[in-house]
Amino acid sequence: CSDEQDYSLDDYYIDIATVENPDNSTAFYLMLDDNTRLWTAATELKYYRPIDGQRVIANFSILSDKEAGSAYDHDIKLNDVYEVLTKDIFKITPATQDSIGNDYIYIRDIWIGSDYLNVRFEFPGGNQMHFINLVTDSLKTYSDGKIHLEFRHNSNGDYPYLNLTRIVSFNLKSLKTNDADQIDIVVHTREFNEPVNGIYNLTYKYGSNS
């Protein structure tokens, strides 16, 4: 008997991850949201050099496990990748209010993974580039002790030709404080299927036990 796991290239996994690639190399780490760290020992994307911090949906096969105490958990073969729009939180001002927009949208799923707020959304369009942002507005005040953010959509006047689905990840690290290991977040949206604006309550856990 052997404790080693047998892996096959015919077996593959699909998961969201954050790229660790400070050297802009064709070989890099992928950090899954459960803190599993993968090394791209082989790849089908010969010239792919993702930027450090890029969020991706990766299709990969596990080649081998690493011993406990290693710098990473598995060697993998990267089969394919979809780059997820990755952005920071935007501090809105009166001057940027119009460009940020506040057009309707459908929210299909919203969750926090690792240090990112992830949103799968749908919008009508097909002819113009749309802009998506997560904003904080200092002119709006709340008394519940939570951090309130707004998911904003600017359709650029696009004609509703098709319903398109996308995913975006927003980096939440700027919200961390030294005196807590988690914070409560409220995300406000303007949705087609809501009689009033949608409200999503989430908890961002970033302490040692998160």
Short mmCIF file of C-alpha atoms in Angstrom, two decimals:
data_model
loop_
_atom_site.label_atom_id
_atom_site.label_comp_id
_atom_site.label_asym_id
_atom_site.label_seq_id
_atom_site.Cartn_x
_atom_site.Cartn_y
_atom_site.Cartn_z
CA CYS A 1 0.00 0.00 0.00
CA SER A 2 1.10 3.55 -0.65
CA ASP A 3 -0.01 6.83 0.89
CA GLU A 4 0.59 8.63 -2.41
CA GLN A 5 -2.45 9.62 -4.44
CA ASP A 6 -2.60 8.36 -8.01
CA TYR A 7 -3.54 11.13 -10.44
CA SER A 8 -4.54 11.04 -14.08
CA LEU A 9 -4.32 13.80 -16.67
CA ASP A 10 -7.81 12.75 -17.70
CA ASP A 11 -9.04 14.06 -14.34
CA TYR A 12 -9.37 17.81 -14.11
CA TYR A 13 -10.62 20.42 -11.68
CA ILE A 14 -12.09 23.88 -12.25
CA ASP A 15 -11.73 26.46 -9.52
CA ILE A 16 -11.29 30.18 -8.95
CA ALA A 17 -7.83 31.26 -7.86
CA THR A 18 -5.45 34.19 -7.44
CA VAL A 19 -2.24 34.30 -9.47
CA GLU A 20 1.08 34.65 -7.64
CA ASN A 21 3.54 35.74 -10.34
CA PRO A 22 5.74 38.65 -9.23
CA ASP A 23 8.44 37.70 -11.78
CA ASN A 24 6.04 37.74 -14.77
CA SER A 25 6.97 34.17 -15.61
CA THR A 26 5.26 31.44 -17.62
CA ALA A 27 5.44 29.25 -14.48
CA PHE A 28 3.67 30.59 -11.40
CA TYR A 29 1.59 29.76 -8.36
CA LEU A 30 -2.18 29.67 -8.10
CA MET A 31 -3.72 30.23 -4.67
CA LEU A 32 -7.19 28.76 -4.31
CA ASP A 33 -9.67 30.42 -1.98
CA ASP A 34 -9.28 27.59 0.55
CA ASN A 35 -5.52 28.48 0.75
CA THR A 36 -4.44 25.46 -1.33
CA ARG A 37 -1.34 26.55 -3.26
CA LEU A 38 -0.62 25.10 -6.71
CA TRP A 39 2.53 25.24 -8.84
CA THR A 40 2.11 25.20 -12.62
CA ALA A 41 4.74 22.57 -13.36
CA ALA A 42 3.24 22.02 -16.83
CA THR A 43 0.87 23.99 -19.00
CA GLU A 44 -1.07 23.91 -22.25
CA LEU A 45 -0.71 27.71 -22.42
CA LYS A 46 2.94 27.97 -23.43
CA TYR A 47 3.28 31.75 -23.51
CA TYR A 48 0.73 32.69 -20.84
CA ARG A 49 2.16 35.22 -18.34
CA PRO A 50 -0.62 36.42 -16.01
CA ILE A 51 0.03 39.44 -13.83
CA ASP A 52 0.51 39.04 -10.11
CA GLY A 53 -2.83 39.31 -8.30
CA GLN A 54 -4.95 38.42 -11.34
CA ARG A 55 -8.05 36.39 -10.51
CA VAL A 56 -8.67 33.43 -12.81
CA ILE A 57 -10.93 30.45 -13.24
CA ALA A 58 -8.42 27.67 -13.84
CA ASN A 59 -8.89 24.25 -15.42
CA PHE A 60 -6.09 22.05 -14.11
CA SER A 61 -4.98 18.46 -13.52
CA ILE A 62 -3.05 17.50 -10.40
CA LEU A 63 0.31 15.85 -11.16
CA SER A 64 1.54 15.16 -7.63
CA ASP A 65 1.22 16.05 -3.97
CA LYS A 66 3.94 17.81 -2.02
CA GLU A 67 5.14 16.79 1.41
CA ALA A 68 3.88 18.55 4.52
CA GLY A 69 5.87 21.72 5.11
CA SER A 70 6.50 22.38 1.42
CA ALA A 71 6.01 25.84 -0.05
CA TYR A 72 2.97 24.60 -1.96
CA ASP A 73 0.51 21.71 -1.99
CA HIS A 74 0.39 20.28 -5.51
CA ASP A 75 2.20 20.29 -8.85
CA ILE A 76 -0.39 20.80 -11.57
CA LYS A 77 -0.80 20.95 -15.30
CA LEU A 78 -2.72 24.07 -16.34
CA ASN A 79 -5.15 23.03 -19.07
CA ASP A 80 -7.00 26.28 -19.65
CA VAL A 81 -7.76 29.54 -17.92
CA TYR A 82 -10.37 32.29 -17.95
CA GLU A 83 -9.21 35.64 -16.61
CA VAL A 84 -11.67 37.22 -14.19
CA LEU A 85 -12.01 41.00 -14.19
CA THR A 86 -10.09 42.00 -11.05
CA LYS A 87 -10.49 45.45 -9.51
CA ASP A 88 -10.00 47.46 -6.33
CA ILE A 89 -12.74 49.33 -4.50
CA PHE A 90 -13.33 52.75 -6.03
CA LYS A 91 -13.89 55.86 -3.89
CA ILE A 92 -16.62 57.78 -5.66
CA THR A 93 -16.66 61.60 -5.86
CA PRO A 94 -19.21 64.04 -7.29
CA ALA A 95 -16.93 64.43 -10.31
CA THR A 96 -16.95 60.68 -11.04
CA GLN A 97 -20.62 60.01 -10.23
CA ASP A 98 -21.80 60.14 -13.85
CA SER A 99 -18.97 58.04 -15.30
CA ILE A 100 -19.52 55.31 -12.69
CA GLY A 101 -23.20 55.08 -13.64
CA ASN A 102 -26.00 53.28 -11.87
CA ASP A 103 -27.74 51.21 -14.54
CA TYR A 104 -29.82 48.13 -13.78
CA ILE A 105 -28.23 44.69 -13.63
CA TYR A 106 -28.99 41.10 -12.62
CA ILE A 107 -26.97 39.60 -9.75
CA ARG A 108 -26.77 35.82 -10.19
CA ASP A 109 -24.38 35.04 -7.34
CA ILE A 110 -22.31 37.00 -4.83
CA TRP A 111 -19.81 35.64 -2.31
CA ILE A 112 -16.53 36.34 -0.55
CA GLY A 113 -13.59 34.02 -1.21
CA SER A 114 -10.21 34.68 0.34
CA ASP A 115 -9.70 38.48 0.10
CA TYR A 116 -12.14 39.01 -2.76
CA LEU A 117 -15.77 39.83 -3.25
CA ASN A 118 -16.88 37.80 -6.25
CA VAL A 119 -19.98 38.65 -8.27
CA ARG A 120 -21.51 36.71 -11.13
CA PHE A 121 -23.82 39.08 -12.95
CA GLU A 122 -25.92 39.35 -16.09
CA PHE A 123 -26.69 42.39 -18.19
CA PRO A 124 -28.37 43.20 -21.52
CA GLY A 125 -26.08 44.50 -24.22
CA GLY A 126 -23.72 43.33 -26.91
CA ASN A 127 -22.54 46.41 -28.81
CA GLN A 128 -20.80 48.65 -26.26
CA MET A 129 -18.25 48.10 -23.50
CA HIS A 130 -19.86 48.16 -20.04
CA PHE A 131 -18.15 49.35 -16.87
CA ILE A 132 -18.45 47.55 -13.53
CA ASN A 133 -17.25 48.94 -10.20
CA LEU A 134 -17.58 48.42 -6.48
CA VAL A 135 -17.68 51.85 -4.88
CA THR A 136 -17.67 53.50 -1.50
CA ASP A 137 -19.48 56.82 -1.19
CA SER A 138 -18.33 59.00 1.72
CA LEU A 139 -21.36 61.28 1.28
CA LYS A 140 -23.66 58.46 2.42
CA THR A 141 -23.62 57.61 6.13
CA TYR A 142 -24.94 54.58 8.00
CA SER A 143 -25.31 53.90 11.73
CA ASP A 144 -25.15 50.09 11.81
CA GLY A 145 -21.36 49.80 12.12
CA LYS A 146 -21.10 47.92 8.82
CA ILE A 147 -19.18 48.87 5.69
CA HIS A 148 -21.59 49.78 2.91
CA LEU A 149 -20.51 49.37 -0.71
CA GLU A 150 -22.34 49.82 -4.00
CA PHE A 151 -22.09 47.55 -7.04
CA ARG A 152 -22.30 49.99 -9.95
CA HIS A 153 -22.94 49.36 -13.63
CA ASN A 154 -22.54 51.78 -16.53
CA SER A 155 -24.07 50.36 -19.73
CA ASN A 156 -22.78 53.25 -21.89
CA GLY A 157 -26.22 53.41 -23.49
CA ASP A 158 -25.80 49.95 -25.00
CA TYR A 159 -28.74 48.46 -26.91
CA PRO A 160 -30.13 45.38 -25.05
CA TYR A 161 -29.32 42.94 -27.84
CA LEU A 162 -28.25 39.91 -25.76
CA ASN A 163 -28.17 38.84 -22.12
CA LEU A 164 -24.49 38.46 -21.24
CA THR A 165 -23.04 36.82 -18.13
CA ARG A 166 -19.73 37.82 -16.58
CA ILE A 167 -17.84 37.48 -13.30
CA VAL A 168 -15.77 40.07 -11.42
CA SER A 169 -13.57 39.96 -8.32
CA PHE A 170 -12.99 42.99 -6.09
CA ASN A 171 -9.98 43.14 -3.77
CA LEU A 172 -11.16 43.77 -0.19
CA LYS A 173 -7.76 44.05 1.50
CA SER A 174 -8.07 47.83 1.86
CA LEU A 175 -10.97 47.28 4.30
CA LYS A 176 -8.90 45.35 6.86
CA THR A 177 -8.37 46.86 10.30
CA ASN A 178 -5.82 45.92 12.96
CA ASP A 179 -8.35 45.73 15.79
CA ALA A 180 -10.61 43.05 14.25
CA ASP A 181 -10.32 39.80 12.31
CA GLN A 182 -13.55 40.20 10.36
CA ILE A 183 -15.92 42.92 9.17
CA ASP A 184 -19.54 42.96 8.10
CA ILE A 185 -20.19 44.27 4.60
CA VAL A 186 -23.41 45.40 2.96
CA VAL A 187 -23.45 45.48 -0.85
CA HIS A 188 -26.16 47.60 -2.48
CA THR A 189 -27.24 46.89 -6.05
CA ARG A 190 -29.79 48.19 -8.54
CA GLU A 191 -31.44 45.16 -10.07
CA PHE A 192 -34.10 44.54 -12.70
CA ASN A 193 -35.84 41.90 -10.61
CA GLU A 194 -35.99 43.84 -7.34
CA PRO A 195 -38.90 46.12 -6.37
CA VAL A 196 -36.28 48.15 -4.52
CA ASN A 197 -32.51 48.06 -4.67
CA GLY A 198 -30.98 44.71 -3.76
CA ILE A 199 -29.09 44.41 -0.46
CA TYR A 200 -26.55 41.66 0.30
CA ASN A 201 -25.10 41.13 3.78
CA LEU A 202 -21.74 39.37 3.87
CA THR A 203 -18.92 38.83 6.36
CA TYR A 204 -15.29 39.31 5.31
CA LYS A 205 -13.12 37.12 7.54
CA TYR A 206 -9.38 37.77 7.30
CA GLY A 207 -8.01 36.68 10.70
CA SER A 208 -5.77 33.68 11.34
CA ASN A 209 -8.80 31.38 11.68
CA SER A 210 -10.58 32.54 8.51
#
